[in-house]
Short mmCIF file of C-alpha atoms in Angstrom, two decimals:
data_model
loop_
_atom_site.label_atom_id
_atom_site.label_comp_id
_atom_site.label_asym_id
_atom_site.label_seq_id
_atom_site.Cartn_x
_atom_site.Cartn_y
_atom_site.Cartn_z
CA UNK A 1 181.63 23.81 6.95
CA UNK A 2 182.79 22.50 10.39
CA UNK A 3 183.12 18.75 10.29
CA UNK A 4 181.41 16.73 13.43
CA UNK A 5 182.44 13.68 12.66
CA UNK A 6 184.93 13.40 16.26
CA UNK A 7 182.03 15.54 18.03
CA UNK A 8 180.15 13.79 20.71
CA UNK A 9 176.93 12.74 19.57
CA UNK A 10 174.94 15.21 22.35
CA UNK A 11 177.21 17.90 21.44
CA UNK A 12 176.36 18.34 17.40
CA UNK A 13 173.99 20.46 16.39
CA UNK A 14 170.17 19.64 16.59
CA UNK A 15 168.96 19.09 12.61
CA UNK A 16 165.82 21.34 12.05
CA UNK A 17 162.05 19.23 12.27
CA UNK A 18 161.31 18.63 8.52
CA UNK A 19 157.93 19.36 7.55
CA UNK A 20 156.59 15.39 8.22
CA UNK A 21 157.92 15.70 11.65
CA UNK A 22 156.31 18.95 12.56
CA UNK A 23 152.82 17.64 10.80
CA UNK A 24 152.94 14.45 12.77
CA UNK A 25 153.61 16.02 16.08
CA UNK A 26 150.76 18.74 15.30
CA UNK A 27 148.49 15.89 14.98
CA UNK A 28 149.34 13.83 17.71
CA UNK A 29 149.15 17.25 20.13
CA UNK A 30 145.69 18.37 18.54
CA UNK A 31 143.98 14.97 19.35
CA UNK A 32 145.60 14.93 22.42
CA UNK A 33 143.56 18.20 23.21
CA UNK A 34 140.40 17.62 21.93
CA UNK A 35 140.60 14.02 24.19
CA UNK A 36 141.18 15.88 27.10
CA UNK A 37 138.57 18.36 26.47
CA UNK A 38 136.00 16.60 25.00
CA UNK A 39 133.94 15.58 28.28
CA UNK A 40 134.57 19.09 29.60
CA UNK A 41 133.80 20.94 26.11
CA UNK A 42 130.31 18.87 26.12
CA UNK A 43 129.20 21.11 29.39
CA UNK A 44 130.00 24.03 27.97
CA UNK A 45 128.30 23.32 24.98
CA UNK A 46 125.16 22.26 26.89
CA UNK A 47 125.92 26.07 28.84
CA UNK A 48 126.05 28.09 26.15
CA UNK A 49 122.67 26.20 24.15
CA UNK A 50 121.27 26.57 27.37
CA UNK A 51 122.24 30.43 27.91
CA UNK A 52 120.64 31.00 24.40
CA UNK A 53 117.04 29.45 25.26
CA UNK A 54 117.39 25.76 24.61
CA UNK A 55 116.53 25.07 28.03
CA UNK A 56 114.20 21.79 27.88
CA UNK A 57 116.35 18.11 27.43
CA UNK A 58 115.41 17.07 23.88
CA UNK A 59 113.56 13.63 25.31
CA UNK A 60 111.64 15.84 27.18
CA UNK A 61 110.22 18.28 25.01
CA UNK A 62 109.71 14.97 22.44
CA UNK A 63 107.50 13.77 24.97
CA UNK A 64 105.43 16.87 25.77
CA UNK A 65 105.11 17.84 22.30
CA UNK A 66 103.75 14.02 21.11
CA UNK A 67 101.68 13.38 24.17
CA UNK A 68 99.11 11.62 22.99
CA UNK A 69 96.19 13.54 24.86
CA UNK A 70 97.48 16.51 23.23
CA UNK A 71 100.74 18.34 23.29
CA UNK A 72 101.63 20.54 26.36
CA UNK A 73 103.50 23.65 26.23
CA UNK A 74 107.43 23.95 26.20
CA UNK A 75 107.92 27.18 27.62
CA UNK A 76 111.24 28.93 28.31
CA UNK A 77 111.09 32.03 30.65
CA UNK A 78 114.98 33.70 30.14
CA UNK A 79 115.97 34.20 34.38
CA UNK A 80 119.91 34.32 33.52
CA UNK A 81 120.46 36.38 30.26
CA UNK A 82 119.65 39.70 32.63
CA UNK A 83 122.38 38.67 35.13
CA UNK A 84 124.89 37.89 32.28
CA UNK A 85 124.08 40.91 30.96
CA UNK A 86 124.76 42.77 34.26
CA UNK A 87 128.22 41.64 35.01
CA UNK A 88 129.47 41.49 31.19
CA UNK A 89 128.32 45.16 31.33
CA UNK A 90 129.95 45.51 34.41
CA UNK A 91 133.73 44.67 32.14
CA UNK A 92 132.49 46.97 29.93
CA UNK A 93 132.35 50.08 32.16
CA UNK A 94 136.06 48.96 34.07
CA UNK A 95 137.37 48.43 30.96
CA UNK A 96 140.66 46.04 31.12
CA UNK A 97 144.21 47.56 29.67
CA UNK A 98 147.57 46.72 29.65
CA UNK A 99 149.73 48.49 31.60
CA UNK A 100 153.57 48.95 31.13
CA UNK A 101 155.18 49.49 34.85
CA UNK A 102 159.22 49.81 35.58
CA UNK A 103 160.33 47.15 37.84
CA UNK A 104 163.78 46.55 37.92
CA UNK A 105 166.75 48.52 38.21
CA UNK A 106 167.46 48.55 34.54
CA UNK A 107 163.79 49.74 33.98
CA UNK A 108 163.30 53.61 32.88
CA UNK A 109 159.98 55.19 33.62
CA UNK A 110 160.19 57.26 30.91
CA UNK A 111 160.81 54.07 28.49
CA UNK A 112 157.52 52.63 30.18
CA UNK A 113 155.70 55.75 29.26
CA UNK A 114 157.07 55.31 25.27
CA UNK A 115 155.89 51.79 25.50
CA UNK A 116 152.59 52.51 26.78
CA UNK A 117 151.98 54.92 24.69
CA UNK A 118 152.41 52.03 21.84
CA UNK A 119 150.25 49.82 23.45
CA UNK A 120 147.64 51.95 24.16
CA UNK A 121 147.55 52.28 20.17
CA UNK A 122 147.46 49.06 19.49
CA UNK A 123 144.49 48.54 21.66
CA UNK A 124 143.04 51.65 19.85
CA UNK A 125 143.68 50.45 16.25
CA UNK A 126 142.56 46.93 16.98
CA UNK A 127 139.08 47.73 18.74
CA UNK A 128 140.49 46.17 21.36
CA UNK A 129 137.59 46.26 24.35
CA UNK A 130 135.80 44.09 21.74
CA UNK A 131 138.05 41.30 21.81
CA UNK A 132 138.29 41.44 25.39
CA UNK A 133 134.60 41.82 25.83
CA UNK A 134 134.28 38.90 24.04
CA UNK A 135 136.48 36.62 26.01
CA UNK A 136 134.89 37.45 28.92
CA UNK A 137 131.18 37.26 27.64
CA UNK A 138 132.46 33.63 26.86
CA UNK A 139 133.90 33.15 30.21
CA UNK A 140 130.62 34.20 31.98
CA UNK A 141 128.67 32.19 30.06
CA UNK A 142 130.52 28.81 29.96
CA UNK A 143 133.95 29.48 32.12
CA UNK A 144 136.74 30.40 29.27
CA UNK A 145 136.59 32.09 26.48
CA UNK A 146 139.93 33.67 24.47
CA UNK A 147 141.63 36.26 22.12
CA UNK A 148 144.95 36.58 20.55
CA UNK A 149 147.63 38.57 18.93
CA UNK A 150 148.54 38.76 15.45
CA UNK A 151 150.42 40.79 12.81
CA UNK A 152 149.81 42.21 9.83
CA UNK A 153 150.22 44.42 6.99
CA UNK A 154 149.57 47.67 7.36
CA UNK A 155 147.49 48.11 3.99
CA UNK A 156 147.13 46.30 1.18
CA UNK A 157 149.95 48.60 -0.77
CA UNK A 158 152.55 48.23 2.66
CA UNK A 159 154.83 46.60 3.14
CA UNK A 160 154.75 47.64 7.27
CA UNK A 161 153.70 45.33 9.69
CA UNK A 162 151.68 45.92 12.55
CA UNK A 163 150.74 43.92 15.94
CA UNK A 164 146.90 43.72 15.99
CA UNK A 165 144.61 42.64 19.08
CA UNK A 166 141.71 40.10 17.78
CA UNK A 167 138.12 38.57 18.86
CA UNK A 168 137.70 35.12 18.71
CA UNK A 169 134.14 34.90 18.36
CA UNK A 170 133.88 30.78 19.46
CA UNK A 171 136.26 29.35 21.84
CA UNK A 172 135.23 26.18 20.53
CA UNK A 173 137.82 26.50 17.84
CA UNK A 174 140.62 27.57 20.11
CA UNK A 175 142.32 24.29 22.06
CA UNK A 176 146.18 24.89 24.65
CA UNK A 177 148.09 22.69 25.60
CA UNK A 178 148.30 21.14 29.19
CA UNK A 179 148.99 24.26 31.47
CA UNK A 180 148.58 25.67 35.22
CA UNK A 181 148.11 29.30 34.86
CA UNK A 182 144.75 30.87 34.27
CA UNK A 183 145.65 32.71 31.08
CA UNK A 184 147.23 29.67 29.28
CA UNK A 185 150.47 31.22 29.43
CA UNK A 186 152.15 28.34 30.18
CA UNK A 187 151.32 26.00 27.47
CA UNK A 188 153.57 24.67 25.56
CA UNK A 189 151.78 24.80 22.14
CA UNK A 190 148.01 25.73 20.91
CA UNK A 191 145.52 25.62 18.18
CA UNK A 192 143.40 27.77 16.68
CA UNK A 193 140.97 26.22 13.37
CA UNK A 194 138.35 26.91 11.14
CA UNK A 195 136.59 24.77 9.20
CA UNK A 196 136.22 25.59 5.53
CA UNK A 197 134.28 24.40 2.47
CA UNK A 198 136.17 23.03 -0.22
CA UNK A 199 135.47 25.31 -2.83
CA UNK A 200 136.96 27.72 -0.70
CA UNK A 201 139.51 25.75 -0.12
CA UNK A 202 140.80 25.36 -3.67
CA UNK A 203 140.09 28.86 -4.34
CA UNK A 204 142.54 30.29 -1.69
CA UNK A 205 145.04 27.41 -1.64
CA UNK A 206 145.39 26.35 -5.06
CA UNK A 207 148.76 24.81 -5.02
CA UNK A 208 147.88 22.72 -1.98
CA UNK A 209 148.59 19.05 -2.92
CA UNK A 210 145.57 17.63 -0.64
CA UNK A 211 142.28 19.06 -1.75
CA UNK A 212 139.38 16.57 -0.62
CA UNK A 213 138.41 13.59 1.52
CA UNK A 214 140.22 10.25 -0.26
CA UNK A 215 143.38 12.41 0.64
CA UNK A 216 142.16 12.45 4.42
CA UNK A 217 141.05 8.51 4.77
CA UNK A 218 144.12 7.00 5.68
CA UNK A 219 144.32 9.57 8.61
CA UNK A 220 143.47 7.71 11.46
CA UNK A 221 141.98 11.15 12.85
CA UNK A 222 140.24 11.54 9.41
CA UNK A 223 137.43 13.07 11.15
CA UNK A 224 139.41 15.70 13.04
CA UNK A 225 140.26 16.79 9.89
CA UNK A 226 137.45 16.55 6.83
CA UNK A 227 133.82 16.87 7.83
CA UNK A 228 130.85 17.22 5.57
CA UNK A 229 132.52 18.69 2.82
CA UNK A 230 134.72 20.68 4.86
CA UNK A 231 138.75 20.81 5.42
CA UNK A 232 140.07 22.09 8.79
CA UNK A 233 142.89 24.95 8.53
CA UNK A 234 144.43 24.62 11.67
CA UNK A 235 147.02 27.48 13.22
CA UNK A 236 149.75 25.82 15.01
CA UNK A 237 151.88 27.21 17.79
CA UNK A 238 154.87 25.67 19.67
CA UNK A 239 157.78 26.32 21.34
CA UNK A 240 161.67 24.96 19.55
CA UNK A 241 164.12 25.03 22.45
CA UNK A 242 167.64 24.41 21.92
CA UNK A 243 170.47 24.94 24.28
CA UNK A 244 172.86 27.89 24.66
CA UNK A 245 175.66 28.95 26.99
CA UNK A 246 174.90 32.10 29.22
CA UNK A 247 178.19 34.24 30.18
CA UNK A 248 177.87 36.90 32.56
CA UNK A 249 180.35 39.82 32.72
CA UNK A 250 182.63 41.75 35.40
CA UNK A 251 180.32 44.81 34.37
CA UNK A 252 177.30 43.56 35.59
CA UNK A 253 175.58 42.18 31.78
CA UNK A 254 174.34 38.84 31.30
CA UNK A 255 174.46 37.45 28.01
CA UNK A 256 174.30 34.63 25.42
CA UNK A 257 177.87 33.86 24.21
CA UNK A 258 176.76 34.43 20.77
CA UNK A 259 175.74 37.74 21.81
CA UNK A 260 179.25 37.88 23.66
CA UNK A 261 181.24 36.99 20.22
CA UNK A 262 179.61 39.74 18.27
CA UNK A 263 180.37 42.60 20.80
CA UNK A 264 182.71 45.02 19.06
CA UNK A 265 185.81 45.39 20.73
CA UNK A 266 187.36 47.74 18.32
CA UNK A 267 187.53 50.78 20.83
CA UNK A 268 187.85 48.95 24.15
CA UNK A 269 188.48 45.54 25.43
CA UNK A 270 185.43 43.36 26.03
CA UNK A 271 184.59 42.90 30.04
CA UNK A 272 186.17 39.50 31.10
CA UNK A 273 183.53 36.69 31.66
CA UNK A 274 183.10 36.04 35.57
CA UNK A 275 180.37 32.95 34.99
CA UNK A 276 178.76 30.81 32.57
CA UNK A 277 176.24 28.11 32.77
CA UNK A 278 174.55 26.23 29.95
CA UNK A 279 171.09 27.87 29.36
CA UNK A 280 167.72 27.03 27.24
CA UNK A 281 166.59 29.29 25.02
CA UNK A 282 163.21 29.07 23.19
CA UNK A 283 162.05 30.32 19.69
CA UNK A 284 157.83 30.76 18.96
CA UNK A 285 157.11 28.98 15.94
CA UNK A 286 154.30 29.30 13.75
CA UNK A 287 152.35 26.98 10.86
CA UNK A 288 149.26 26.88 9.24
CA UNK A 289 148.22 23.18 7.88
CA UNK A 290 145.49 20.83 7.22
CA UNK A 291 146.00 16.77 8.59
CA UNK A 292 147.64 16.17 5.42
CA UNK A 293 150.15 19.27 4.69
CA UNK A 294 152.09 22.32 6.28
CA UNK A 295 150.55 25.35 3.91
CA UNK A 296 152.24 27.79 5.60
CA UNK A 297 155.28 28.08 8.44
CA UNK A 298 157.30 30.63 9.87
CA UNK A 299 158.84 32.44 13.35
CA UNK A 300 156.63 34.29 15.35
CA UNK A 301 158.15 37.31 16.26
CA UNK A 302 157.54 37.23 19.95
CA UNK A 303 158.12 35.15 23.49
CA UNK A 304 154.93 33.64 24.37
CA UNK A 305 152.54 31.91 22.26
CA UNK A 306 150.23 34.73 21.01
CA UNK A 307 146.51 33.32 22.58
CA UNK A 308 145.62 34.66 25.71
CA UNK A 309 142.73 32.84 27.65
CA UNK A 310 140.28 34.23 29.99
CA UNK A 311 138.16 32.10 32.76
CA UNK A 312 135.32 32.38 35.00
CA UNK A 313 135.06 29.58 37.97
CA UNK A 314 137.87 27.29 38.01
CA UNK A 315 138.78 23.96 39.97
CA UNK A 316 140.75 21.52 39.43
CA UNK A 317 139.78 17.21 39.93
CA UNK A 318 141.97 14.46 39.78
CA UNK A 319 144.17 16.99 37.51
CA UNK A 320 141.58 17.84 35.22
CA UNK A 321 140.62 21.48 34.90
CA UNK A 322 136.73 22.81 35.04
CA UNK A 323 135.58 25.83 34.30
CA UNK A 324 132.08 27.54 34.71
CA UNK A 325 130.08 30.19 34.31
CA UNK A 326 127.13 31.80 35.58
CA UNK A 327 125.20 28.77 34.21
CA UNK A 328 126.04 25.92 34.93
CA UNK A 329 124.69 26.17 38.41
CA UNK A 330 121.93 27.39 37.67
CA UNK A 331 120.38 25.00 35.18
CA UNK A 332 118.75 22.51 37.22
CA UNK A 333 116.56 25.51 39.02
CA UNK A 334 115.58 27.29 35.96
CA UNK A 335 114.63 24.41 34.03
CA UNK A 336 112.36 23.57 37.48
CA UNK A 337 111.08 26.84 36.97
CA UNK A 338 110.36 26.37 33.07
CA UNK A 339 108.29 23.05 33.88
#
């Protein structure tokens, strides 16, 4: 074991987060979110009710309904579903796809073709146009919607695994981090939750050591976390940087010195290092917890966090994001039109 004890303090290696530390940050990050979303998240909750025929204010309706001459009529004539409809149908016929393209000098067009050829599988095995259609049916109706990446085994007797393409049916469960770029690549961690009943709970996480609400009360999030009888089971993403040094060669390679080390020199000489700089290299990293424990944590084998997000109208106030949809705008005149 190499001994540190004459190393520079900045120079000894980073000890990894222990499970308190990760759980803790995780926490801190989710409320984070959810504060910075909440007065946004509120309109496009009030969207979508609205897009699915809760048009009248509820102290409105109240009042019709109990007026005291006789209740009048609530009606709700649907003017926006049709034009939803239209464009979400529109997706559906120019159907979005990855495409692999060549674009450097190292790149092989035959290579792309291999690759595309994968991807276009992928998309094919995971239904695909359904999780896409679904992101955008969510961004035309209240401005963002989302789907992701994930692996998993091939069957239940396999022990292959295999990169799948999925729906997430409420966007309301999905919260990034703080980030620029319309598809939240960006962001420098993310969240994806459900929230379960207990029973369930205990059923498919029977050694868990927190399994109902006294363990939750000393949270001061507590209600992030348990709600009527149910625990949250929260997918955590995040970046783990460290720092490396990046050597590049007199034959034309760039490389980490690790990588460097390891080349095998056994039938020629290894190309003499022309530069080096001191380079940050990030690893995905992936948990599954509740507020009170880490249930589940490993690498994610990939470079970007694995939740892709999809908008409609976007603007950006005082450094606050909004995003809309087709209704938003067009409340105020249907609900004139209802009355």
């Amino acid at each position: 074991m190499a001994d540190y004890e004459d190393t520079p303090e900045d120079k000894k290696p980073k000890k990894a987060k222990t499970d308190k530390e990760i759980l803790e940050t995780a926490r801190e990050r989710l409320k984070l979110c959810i504060d910075d979303y909440s007065e946004e998240r509120k309109k496009q909750k009030d969207d979508l009710l609205f897009s699915t025929l809760e048009q009248w204010p509820s102290q409105i309706r109240a009042e019709r309904e109990g007026d005291p001459n006789g209740a009048r009529p609530c009606l709700t004539i649907d003017q926006i579903n049709q034009y939803i409809v239209q464009v979400v149908n529109d997706m559906r016929q120019n159907r979005p796809a990855v495409k692999a393209r060549p674009v450097d000098e190292g790149a092989d067009i035959d290579t792309a073709e291999v690759f595309q050829g994968i991807i276009r599988q992928i998309e094919d095995q995971s239904v695909a146009q359904v999780a896409y259609a679904t992101a955008g049916e969510s961004a035309v109706r209240v401005g963002e919607g989302y789907f992701r990446f994930i692996t998993e085994y091939e069957d239940e007797k396999s022990f292959n695994q295999v990169i799948r393409i999925k729906r997430v049916p409420d966007m309301f469960c999905v919260y990034l981090g703080h980030h620029v770029m319309p598809d939240g690549s960006d962001a420098e961690y993310g969240f994806i939750f459900e929230d379960i009943l207990l029973e369930t709970f205990k059923r498919e996480w029977p050694e868990a050591k927190f399994t109902g609400s006294t363990d939750f009360s000393e949270l001061e999030d507590s209600q992030v976390w348990w709600h009527e009888g149910r625990i949250r089971i929260c997918e955590y993403f995040y970046y783990d940087y460290s720092e490396a040094k990046l050597v590049f060669t007199a034959d034309g390679r760039s490389m980490l010195q690790t990588e460097y080390d390891e080349l095998d020199d056994e039938l020629q000489e290894k190309p003499e290092i022309t530069e080096s700089r001191t380079t940050r290299t990030r690893e995905v990293k992936w948990c599954k917890l509740t507020g009170c424990e880490i249930l589940q944590k490993r690498d994610w084998a990939g470079k970007w966090l694995p939740i892709v997000k999809v908008i409609g109208k976007e603007s950006w106030i005082e450094g606050k994001r909004i995003c809309w949809g087709l209704i938003r705008p067009s409340k105020d005149s249907l609900r004139m039109y209802n009355y």
